[in-house]
mmCIF file of C-alpha atoms in Angstrom:
data_model
loop_
_atom_site.group_PDB
_atom_site.id
_atom_site.type_symbol
_atom_site.label_atom_id
_atom_site.label_comp_id
_atom_site.label_asym_id
_atom_site.label_seq_id
_atom_site.Cartn_x
_atom_site.Cartn_y
_atom_site.Cartn_z
ATOM 1 C CA UNK J 5 68.258 -26.495 -8.471
ATOM 2 C CA UNK J 6 71.819 -26.584 -9.824
ATOM 3 C CA UNK J 7 72.998 -28.376 -6.705
ATOM 4 C CA UNK J 8 70.361 -31.042 -7.246
ATOM 5 C CA UNK J 9 71.376 -31.438 -10.898
ATOM 6 C CA UNK J 10 75.069 -31.855 -10.009
ATOM 7 C CA UNK J 11 74.157 -34.362 -7.302
ATOM 8 C CA UNK J 12 72.112 -36.414 -9.778
ATOM 9 C CA UNK J 13 74.933 -36.319 -12.330
ATOM 10 C CA UNK J 14 77.434 -37.525 -9.702
ATOM 11 C CA UNK J 15 75.101 -40.396 -8.801
ATOM 12 C CA UNK J 16 74.762 -41.234 -12.491
ATOM 13 C CA UNK J 17 78.533 -41.413 -12.956
ATOM 14 C CA UNK J 18 78.879 -43.626 -9.884
ATOM 15 C CA UNK J 19 76.187 -46.012 -11.141
ATOM 16 C CA UNK J 20 77.850 -46.193 -14.566
ATOM 17 C CA UNK J 21 81.171 -47.028 -12.886
ATOM 18 C CA UNK J 22 79.549 -49.842 -10.890
ATOM 19 C CA UNK J 23 77.806 -51.180 -14.008
ATOM 20 C CA UNK J 24 81.065 -51.143 -15.983
ATOM 21 C CA UNK J 25 82.973 -53.044 -13.284
ATOM 22 C CA UNK J 26 80.187 -55.586 -12.718
ATOM 23 C CA UNK J 27 79.568 -56.267 -16.407
ATOM 24 C CA UNK J 28 83.296 -56.478 -17.224
ATOM 25 C CA UNK J 29 83.881 -58.943 -14.380
ATOM 26 C CA UNK J 30 80.861 -61.113 -15.209
ATOM 27 C CA UNK J 31 81.837 -61.279 -18.876
ATOM 28 C CA UNK J 32 85.284 -62.510 -17.887
ATOM 29 C CA UNK J 33 83.669 -65.265 -15.806
ATOM 30 C CA UNK J 34 81.508 -66.415 -18.718
ATOM 31 C CA UNK J 35 82.451 -69.809 -20.186
ATOM 32 C CA UNK J 36 84.090 -70.063 -23.576
ATOM 33 C CA UNK J 37 87.364 -68.998 -25.153
ATOM 34 C CA UNK J 38 87.044 -66.163 -27.683
ATOM 35 C CA UNK J 39 90.472 -66.910 -29.142
ATOM 36 C CA UNK J 40 89.510 -70.526 -29.775
ATOM 37 C CA UNK J 41 86.366 -69.383 -31.586
ATOM 38 C CA UNK J 42 88.437 -66.953 -33.625
ATOM 39 C CA UNK J 43 91.057 -69.566 -34.626
ATOM 40 C CA UNK J 44 88.658 -72.448 -35.264
ATOM 41 C CA UNK J 45 88.977 -76.087 -34.313
ATOM 42 C CA UNK J 46 92.604 -76.554 -35.388
ATOM 43 C CA UNK J 47 95.300 -74.209 -34.137
ATOM 44 C CA UNK J 48 98.717 -74.328 -32.527
ATOM 45 C CA UNK J 49 99.435 -73.270 -28.938
ATOM 46 C CA UNK J 50 101.803 -70.634 -30.305
ATOM 47 C CA UNK J 51 99.018 -69.076 -32.431
ATOM 48 C CA UNK J 52 96.670 -69.133 -29.428
ATOM 49 C CA UNK J 53 99.249 -67.401 -27.209
ATOM 50 C CA UNK J 54 100.023 -64.843 -29.916
ATOM 51 C CA UNK J 55 96.359 -63.870 -30.313
ATOM 52 C CA UNK J 56 95.954 -63.702 -26.527
ATOM 53 C CA UNK J 57 98.862 -61.219 -26.339
ATOM 54 C CA UNK J 58 97.536 -59.242 -29.306
ATOM 55 C CA UNK J 59 94.089 -58.869 -27.716
ATOM 56 C CA UNK J 60 95.526 -58.226 -24.251
ATOM 57 C CA UNK J 61 93.712 -61.217 -22.767
ATOM 58 C CA UNK J 62 96.864 -62.578 -21.133
ATOM 59 C CA UNK J 63 97.129 -59.612 -18.748
ATOM 60 C CA UNK J 64 95.499 -59.421 -15.270
ATOM 61 C CA UNK J 65 91.779 -58.635 -15.263
ATOM 62 C CA UNK J 66 92.298 -55.374 -13.356
ATOM 63 C CA UNK J 67 94.811 -54.176 -15.946
ATOM 64 C CA UNK J 68 92.467 -55.226 -18.765
ATOM 65 C CA UNK J 69 89.650 -53.210 -17.178
ATOM 66 C CA UNK J 70 91.753 -50.071 -16.788
ATOM 67 C CA UNK J 71 92.906 -50.315 -20.391
ATOM 68 C CA UNK J 72 89.390 -50.890 -21.656
ATOM 69 C CA UNK J 73 87.900 -48.059 -19.529
ATOM 70 C CA UNK J 74 90.517 -45.564 -20.664
ATOM 71 C CA UNK J 75 90.041 -46.458 -24.313
ATOM 72 C CA UNK J 76 86.237 -46.484 -23.983
ATOM 73 C CA UNK J 77 86.067 -42.985 -22.548
ATOM 74 C CA UNK J 78 88.238 -41.644 -25.362
ATOM 75 C CA UNK J 79 86.066 -43.244 -28.059
ATOM 76 C CA UNK J 80 88.499 -46.056 -28.879
ATOM 77 C CA UNK J 81 86.208 -49.061 -28.463
ATOM 78 C CA UNK J 82 88.431 -51.484 -30.336
ATOM 79 C CA UNK J 83 87.775 -53.653 -33.385
ATOM 80 C CA UNK J 84 85.458 -56.616 -33.728
ATOM 81 C CA UNK J 85 87.720 -59.590 -34.461
ATOM 82 C CA UNK J 86 84.856 -61.474 -36.137
ATOM 83 C CA UNK J 87 83.186 -58.740 -38.206
ATOM 84 C CA UNK J 88 86.500 -56.862 -38.598
ATOM 85 C CA UNK J 89 84.830 -53.467 -38.130
ATOM 86 C CA UNK J 90 85.365 -50.594 -35.730
ATOM 87 C CA UNK J 91 83.171 -51.243 -32.680
ATOM 88 C CA UNK J 92 82.293 -47.575 -32.145
ATOM 89 C CA UNK J 93 80.978 -47.327 -35.701
ATOM 90 C CA UNK J 94 79.284 -50.724 -35.457
ATOM 91 C CA UNK J 95 77.604 -50.084 -32.095
ATOM 92 C CA UNK J 96 77.090 -46.338 -31.762
ATOM 93 C CA UNK J 97 76.681 -45.212 -35.357
ATOM 94 C CA UNK J 98 74.935 -48.215 -36.936
ATOM 95 C CA UNK J 99 73.171 -50.303 -34.241
ATOM 96 C CA UNK J 100 72.118 -47.679 -31.682
ATOM 97 C CA UNK J 101 69.991 -45.543 -34.075
ATOM 98 C CA UNK J 102 68.027 -48.653 -35.089
ATOM 99 C CA UNK J 103 67.218 -49.543 -31.477
ATOM 100 C CA UNK J 104 66.382 -45.938 -30.584
ATOM 101 C CA UNK J 105 64.065 -45.696 -33.607
ATOM 102 C CA UNK J 106 62.277 -48.892 -32.598
ATOM 103 C CA UNK J 107 62.030 -47.850 -28.934
ATOM 104 C CA UNK J 108 60.771 -44.351 -29.777
ATOM 105 C CA UNK J 109 58.174 -45.683 -32.231
ATOM 106 C CA UNK J 110 56.960 -48.300 -29.734
ATOM 107 C CA UNK J 111 56.862 -45.831 -26.845
ATOM 108 C CA UNK J 112 55.042 -43.204 -28.900
ATOM 109 C CA UNK J 113 52.497 -45.752 -30.107
ATOM 110 C CA UNK J 114 51.994 -47.003 -26.549
ATOM 111 C CA UNK J 115 51.364 -43.491 -25.171
ATOM 112 C CA UNK J 116 49.080 -42.426 -28.035
ATOM 113 C CA UNK J 117 47.043 -45.612 -27.658
ATOM 114 C CA UNK J 118 47.211 -46.245 -23.922
ATOM 115 C CA UNK J 119 46.407 -42.791 -22.507
ATOM 116 C CA UNK J 120 43.108 -42.283 -24.398
ATOM 117 C CA UNK J 121 41.994 -45.817 -23.598
ATOM 118 C CA UNK J 122 42.886 -45.309 -19.933
ATOM 119 C CA UNK J 123 40.962 -42.032 -19.872
ATOM 120 C CA UNK J 124 37.966 -43.713 -21.494
ATOM 121 C CA UNK J 125 38.099 -46.518 -18.951
ATOM 122 C CA UNK J 126 38.311 -44.029 -16.044
ATOM 123 C CA UNK J 127 35.517 -41.680 -17.121
ATOM 124 C CA UNK J 128 33.239 -44.654 -17.889
ATOM 125 C CA UNK J 129 34.096 -46.503 -14.699
ATOM 126 C CA UNK J 130 32.235 -49.798 -14.047
ATOM 127 C CA UNK J 131 30.590 -49.786 -17.478
ATOM 128 C CA UNK J 132 30.910 -52.176 -20.400
ATOM 129 C CA UNK J 133 33.571 -49.878 -21.880
ATOM 130 C CA UNK J 134 35.614 -50.072 -18.673
ATOM 131 C CA UNK J 135 35.390 -53.857 -18.478
ATOM 132 C CA UNK J 136 36.264 -54.260 -22.156
ATOM 133 C CA UNK J 137 39.292 -51.946 -22.032
ATOM 134 C CA UNK J 138 40.547 -53.530 -18.783
ATOM 135 C CA UNK J 139 40.202 -57.040 -20.219
ATOM 136 C CA UNK J 140 42.010 -56.033 -23.402
ATOM 137 C CA UNK J 141 44.823 -54.346 -21.454
ATOM 138 C CA UNK J 142 45.332 -57.432 -19.296
ATOM 139 C CA UNK J 143 45.351 -59.689 -22.362
ATOM 140 C CA UNK J 144 47.973 -57.730 -24.339
ATOM 141 C CA UNK J 145 50.184 -57.481 -21.255
ATOM 142 C CA UNK J 146 50.320 -61.276 -21.051
ATOM 143 C CA UNK J 147 51.485 -61.735 -24.677
ATOM 144 C CA UNK J 148 55.235 -62.471 -25.060
ATOM 145 C CA UNK J 149 56.734 -60.111 -27.622
ATOM 146 C CA UNK J 150 58.375 -62.851 -29.690
ATOM 147 C CA UNK J 151 55.082 -64.761 -30.007
ATOM 148 C CA UNK J 152 53.135 -61.626 -30.850
ATOM 149 C CA UNK J 153 55.740 -60.633 -33.447
ATOM 150 C CA UNK J 154 55.509 -64.001 -35.195
ATOM 151 C CA UNK J 155 51.695 -63.813 -35.063
ATOM 152 C CA UNK J 156 51.657 -60.314 -36.590
ATOM 153 C CA UNK J 157 54.063 -61.404 -39.320
ATOM 154 C CA UNK J 158 51.882 -64.409 -40.172
ATOM 155 C CA UNK J 159 48.639 -62.403 -40.276
ATOM 156 C CA UNK J 160 49.627 -59.028 -41.747
ATOM 157 C CA UNK J 161 52.740 -59.924 -43.768
ATOM 158 C CA UNK J 162 52.291 -63.523 -44.922
ATOM 159 C CA UNK J 163 48.500 -63.904 -44.998
ATOM 160 C CA UNK J 164 47.462 -60.473 -46.301
ATOM 161 C CA UNK J 165 50.784 -59.110 -47.553
ATOM 162 C CA UNK J 166 50.202 -55.665 -46.039
ATOM 163 C CA UNK J 167 53.618 -55.146 -44.454
ATOM 164 C CA UNK J 168 57.187 -56.335 -45.057
ATOM 165 C CA UNK J 169 58.289 -59.403 -43.132
ATOM 166 C CA UNK J 170 61.625 -58.046 -41.945
ATOM 167 C CA UNK J 171 64.351 -55.483 -42.587
ATOM 168 C CA UNK J 172 65.038 -51.885 -41.641
ATOM 169 C CA UNK J 173 64.815 -48.638 -43.598
ATOM 170 C CA UNK J 174 66.144 -45.509 -41.880
ATOM 171 C CA UNK J 175 63.252 -43.017 -41.434
ATOM 172 C CA UNK J 176 65.691 -40.094 -41.694
ATOM 173 C CA UNK J 177 66.568 -41.282 -45.221
ATOM 174 C CA UNK J 178 63.114 -42.432 -46.348
ATOM 175 C CA UNK J 179 60.403 -41.400 -43.875
ATOM 176 C CA UNK J 180 57.524 -43.189 -45.596
ATOM 177 C CA UNK J 181 59.470 -46.392 -46.213
ATOM 178 C CA UNK J 182 61.005 -46.342 -42.735
ATOM 179 C CA UNK J 183 57.625 -45.841 -41.067
ATOM 180 C CA UNK J 184 56.123 -48.608 -43.212
ATOM 181 C CA UNK J 185 58.845 -51.075 -42.144
ATOM 182 C CA UNK J 186 58.581 -50.034 -38.485
ATOM 183 C CA UNK J 187 54.803 -50.528 -38.027
ATOM 184 C CA UNK J 188 54.833 -54.247 -37.160
ATOM 185 C CA UNK J 189 57.943 -54.107 -34.905
ATOM 186 C CA UNK J 190 56.531 -51.063 -33.069
ATOM 187 C CA UNK J 191 53.170 -52.802 -32.597
ATOM 188 C CA UNK J 192 54.950 -55.890 -31.276
ATOM 189 C CA UNK J 193 57.075 -53.997 -28.764
ATOM 190 C CA UNK J 194 54.378 -51.531 -27.656
ATOM 191 C CA UNK J 195 51.547 -53.904 -26.725
ATOM 192 C CA UNK J 196 52.913 -54.728 -23.266
ATOM 193 C CA UNK J 197 53.386 -51.040 -22.458
ATOM 194 C CA UNK J 198 49.948 -50.117 -23.817
ATOM 195 C CA UNK J 199 48.407 -52.398 -21.198
ATOM 196 C CA UNK J 200 50.515 -50.912 -18.415
ATOM 197 C CA UNK J 201 49.722 -47.330 -19.471
ATOM 198 C CA UNK J 202 45.999 -48.090 -19.661
ATOM 199 C CA UNK J 203 45.923 -49.507 -16.149
ATOM 200 C CA UNK J 204 48.061 -46.729 -14.658
ATOM 201 C CA UNK J 205 46.066 -43.991 -16.409
ATOM 202 C CA UNK J 206 42.761 -45.466 -15.290
ATOM 203 C CA UNK J 207 43.769 -45.917 -11.637
ATOM 204 C CA UNK J 208 45.416 -42.489 -11.359
ATOM 205 C CA UNK J 209 42.697 -40.577 -13.188
ATOM 206 C CA UNK J 210 39.927 -42.114 -11.076
ATOM 207 C CA UNK J 211 41.717 -40.846 -7.967
ATOM 208 C CA UNK J 212 42.364 -37.425 -9.538
ATOM 209 C CA UNK J 213 38.750 -36.949 -10.611
ATOM 210 C CA UNK J 214 37.682 -37.210 -6.959
ATOM 211 C CA UNK J 215 39.865 -34.279 -5.871
ATOM 212 C CA UNK J 216 38.343 -30.942 -4.755
ATOM 213 C CA UNK J 217 39.883 -28.928 -7.598
ATOM 214 C CA UNK J 218 37.989 -31.102 -10.116
ATOM 215 C CA UNK J 219 34.726 -30.311 -8.326
ATOM 216 C CA UNK J 220 35.704 -26.618 -8.304
ATOM 217 C CA UNK J 221 36.365 -26.690 -12.060
ATOM 218 C CA UNK J 222 32.971 -28.210 -12.676
ATOM 219 C CA UNK J 223 31.356 -25.660 -10.367
ATOM 220 C CA UNK J 224 32.888 -22.864 -12.474
ATOM 221 C CA UNK J 225 30.993 -24.269 -15.443
ATOM 222 C CA UNK J 226 34.011 -25.519 -17.391
ATOM 223 C CA UNK J 227 33.175 -28.069 -20.110
ATOM 224 C CA UNK J 228 33.677 -31.720 -19.228
ATOM 225 C CA UNK J 229 36.393 -32.242 -21.872
ATOM 226 C CA UNK J 230 38.460 -29.477 -20.283
ATOM 227 C CA UNK J 231 37.906 -30.842 -16.795
ATOM 228 C CA UNK J 232 39.151 -34.271 -17.929
ATOM 229 C CA UNK J 233 41.979 -33.422 -20.330
ATOM 230 C CA UNK J 234 43.321 -30.222 -18.757
ATOM 231 C CA UNK J 235 42.729 -30.547 -15.013
ATOM 232 C CA UNK J 236 42.631 -34.352 -14.858
ATOM 233 C CA UNK J 237 45.071 -35.778 -17.378
ATOM 234 C CA UNK J 238 47.684 -33.099 -16.622
ATOM 235 C CA UNK J 239 47.958 -34.476 -13.093
ATOM 236 C CA UNK J 240 48.771 -38.011 -14.236
ATOM 237 C CA UNK J 241 51.875 -36.822 -16.143
ATOM 238 C CA UNK J 242 54.277 -37.361 -13.226
ATOM 239 C CA UNK J 243 53.336 -40.978 -12.374
ATOM 240 C CA UNK J 244 53.194 -41.761 -16.099
ATOM 241 C CA UNK J 245 56.707 -40.345 -16.652
ATOM 242 C CA UNK J 246 57.977 -42.296 -13.638
ATOM 243 C CA UNK J 247 56.530 -45.545 -14.936
ATOM 244 C CA UNK J 248 57.917 -45.036 -18.439
ATOM 245 C CA UNK J 249 61.373 -44.228 -17.070
ATOM 246 C CA UNK J 250 61.448 -47.316 -14.864
ATOM 247 C CA UNK J 251 60.151 -49.532 -17.672
ATOM 248 C CA UNK J 252 62.834 -48.442 -20.142
ATOM 249 C CA UNK J 253 64.877 -51.498 -19.163
ATOM 250 C CA UNK J 254 61.962 -53.765 -20.078
ATOM 251 C CA UNK J 255 61.558 -51.809 -23.315
ATOM 252 C CA UNK J 256 65.193 -52.418 -24.272
ATOM 253 C CA UNK J 257 64.890 -56.069 -23.239
ATOM 254 C CA UNK J 258 61.852 -56.463 -25.466
ATOM 255 C CA UNK J 259 63.718 -54.705 -28.263
ATOM 256 C CA UNK J 260 66.274 -57.544 -28.273
ATOM 257 C CA UNK J 261 63.586 -60.140 -29.030
ATOM 258 C CA UNK J 262 61.767 -57.851 -31.455
ATOM 259 C CA UNK J 263 64.950 -57.123 -33.397
ATOM 260 C CA UNK J 264 65.639 -60.854 -33.605
ATOM 261 C CA UNK J 265 62.131 -61.666 -34.884
ATOM 262 C CA UNK J 266 62.117 -58.861 -37.485
ATOM 263 C CA UNK J 267 65.855 -59.071 -38.310
ATOM 264 C CA UNK J 268 66.551 -55.467 -37.339
ATOM 265 C CA UNK J 269 70.285 -54.597 -37.114
ATOM 266 C CA UNK J 270 70.057 -52.962 -33.688
ATOM 267 C CA UNK J 271 71.815 -53.344 -30.353
ATOM 268 C CA UNK J 272 69.877 -56.519 -29.564
ATOM 269 C CA UNK J 273 71.088 -58.273 -32.686
ATOM 270 C CA UNK J 274 74.607 -56.959 -32.072
ATOM 271 C CA UNK J 275 74.774 -58.225 -28.478
ATOM 272 C CA UNK J 276 73.259 -61.599 -29.406
ATOM 273 C CA UNK J 277 75.851 -62.168 -32.131
ATOM 274 C CA UNK J 278 78.648 -60.955 -29.848
ATOM 275 C CA UNK J 279 77.628 -63.309 -27.022
ATOM 276 C CA UNK J 280 77.586 -66.282 -29.396
ATOM 277 C CA UNK J 281 81.014 -65.255 -30.709
ATOM 278 C CA UNK J 282 82.404 -64.493 -27.215
ATOM 279 C CA UNK J 283 83.317 -60.958 -28.318
ATOM 280 C CA UNK J 284 83.570 -59.486 -24.843
ATOM 281 C CA UNK J 285 84.474 -56.002 -26.037
ATOM 282 C CA UNK J 286 81.395 -55.778 -28.277
ATOM 283 C CA UNK J 287 79.126 -57.092 -25.514
ATOM 284 C CA UNK J 288 80.643 -54.608 -23.077
ATOM 285 C CA UNK J 289 79.997 -51.750 -25.514
ATOM 286 C CA UNK J 290 76.366 -52.819 -25.887
ATOM 287 C CA UNK J 291 75.890 -53.160 -22.133
ATOM 288 C CA UNK J 292 77.391 -49.747 -21.447
ATOM 289 C CA UNK J 293 75.279 -48.067 -24.126
ATOM 290 C CA UNK J 294 72.031 -49.563 -22.839
ATOM 291 C CA UNK J 295 72.979 -48.846 -19.212
ATOM 292 C CA UNK J 296 73.877 -45.243 -20.075
ATOM 293 C CA UNK J 297 70.616 -44.807 -21.966
ATOM 294 C CA UNK J 298 68.571 -46.233 -19.090
ATOM 295 C CA UNK J 299 70.315 -44.112 -16.457
ATOM 296 C CA UNK J 300 70.144 -40.898 -18.500
ATOM 297 C CA UNK J 301 66.432 -41.333 -19.183
ATOM 298 C CA UNK J 302 65.735 -41.850 -15.480
ATOM 299 C CA UNK J 303 67.904 -38.810 -14.712
ATOM 300 C CA UNK J 304 65.808 -36.743 -17.116
ATOM 301 C CA UNK J 305 62.644 -38.100 -15.504
ATOM 302 C CA UNK J 306 63.884 -37.013 -12.063
ATOM 303 C CA UNK J 307 64.790 -33.561 -13.341
ATOM 304 C CA UNK J 308 61.425 -33.183 -15.098
ATOM 305 C CA UNK J 309 59.374 -33.482 -11.883
ATOM 306 C CA UNK J 310 59.510 -29.744 -11.019
ATOM 307 C CA UNK J 311 58.241 -28.928 -14.510
ATOM 308 C CA UNK J 312 55.460 -31.511 -14.378
ATOM 309 C CA UNK J 313 54.358 -30.499 -10.862
ATOM 310 C CA UNK J 314 54.865 -26.816 -9.916
ATOM 311 C CA UNK J 315 54.486 -27.704 -6.230
ATOM 312 C CA UNK J 316 57.932 -29.342 -6.322
ATOM 313 C CA UNK J 317 59.727 -26.234 -7.533
ATOM 314 C CA UNK J 318 62.034 -24.445 -5.105
ATOM 315 C CA UNK J 319 60.414 -21.353 -3.620
#
């Protein structure tokens, strides 16, 4: 078990190294001059060269990468030359918790909504309930998050005034206010994943309910709710965890659009502003944080398999 864990960690570090090199190189190839944006339309060549030396942009790309990687691993992420703030504080302390809060709320809402609907669709296979749930799941999957967010704002915030239009309140400071502000963004981001969870739960549970151990549980006289929720739903945990781990990238991608629509100061907003301002260091910090988050979640999913399925444990 320990050998497997160390092997997975080594693979994770190698993937992070590849991501850092690829993203750093691609950002350097992107059009635009960050120094020109910083100085404005009128500047002297001497001022441009001075800023280039100050930011280290006049050195070879390989040397710039080594300097950046060494500083990044020690927590020195540099300073935003537009916002004039420490990037570690800006990205890790301020923006990341907002994105994680949104992602966790959306994922939790998707699981709480999607699993029961998928179970209902599976146990009532080929009925009106099944057709209705399947049609609804397909419909919400097709909705772009930015369009759905604007629609929810217009209906629930503008038309009826039930929720705030935009803004973020930290739930760890004000749980009620934070939850209230997060309802519409979480609904916007979760709808796509609700549809996916419904379809996966339905397809997997239908197959599980045809297995011999389900017939044996019924033959022992166990109640139907226990047969479904204990013997049936427990066996869809592994494919559900796999799907959620693989879809984390799509979740973070959707968070960028959702944060833009609802004006949430998360990683998406940070990266968008940094790309427009050609702040390569800020973009690189955002890319590395999201890549690390995605890889670590998938690592945890891999390591959770023996706990979700006892048959995979070493004997």
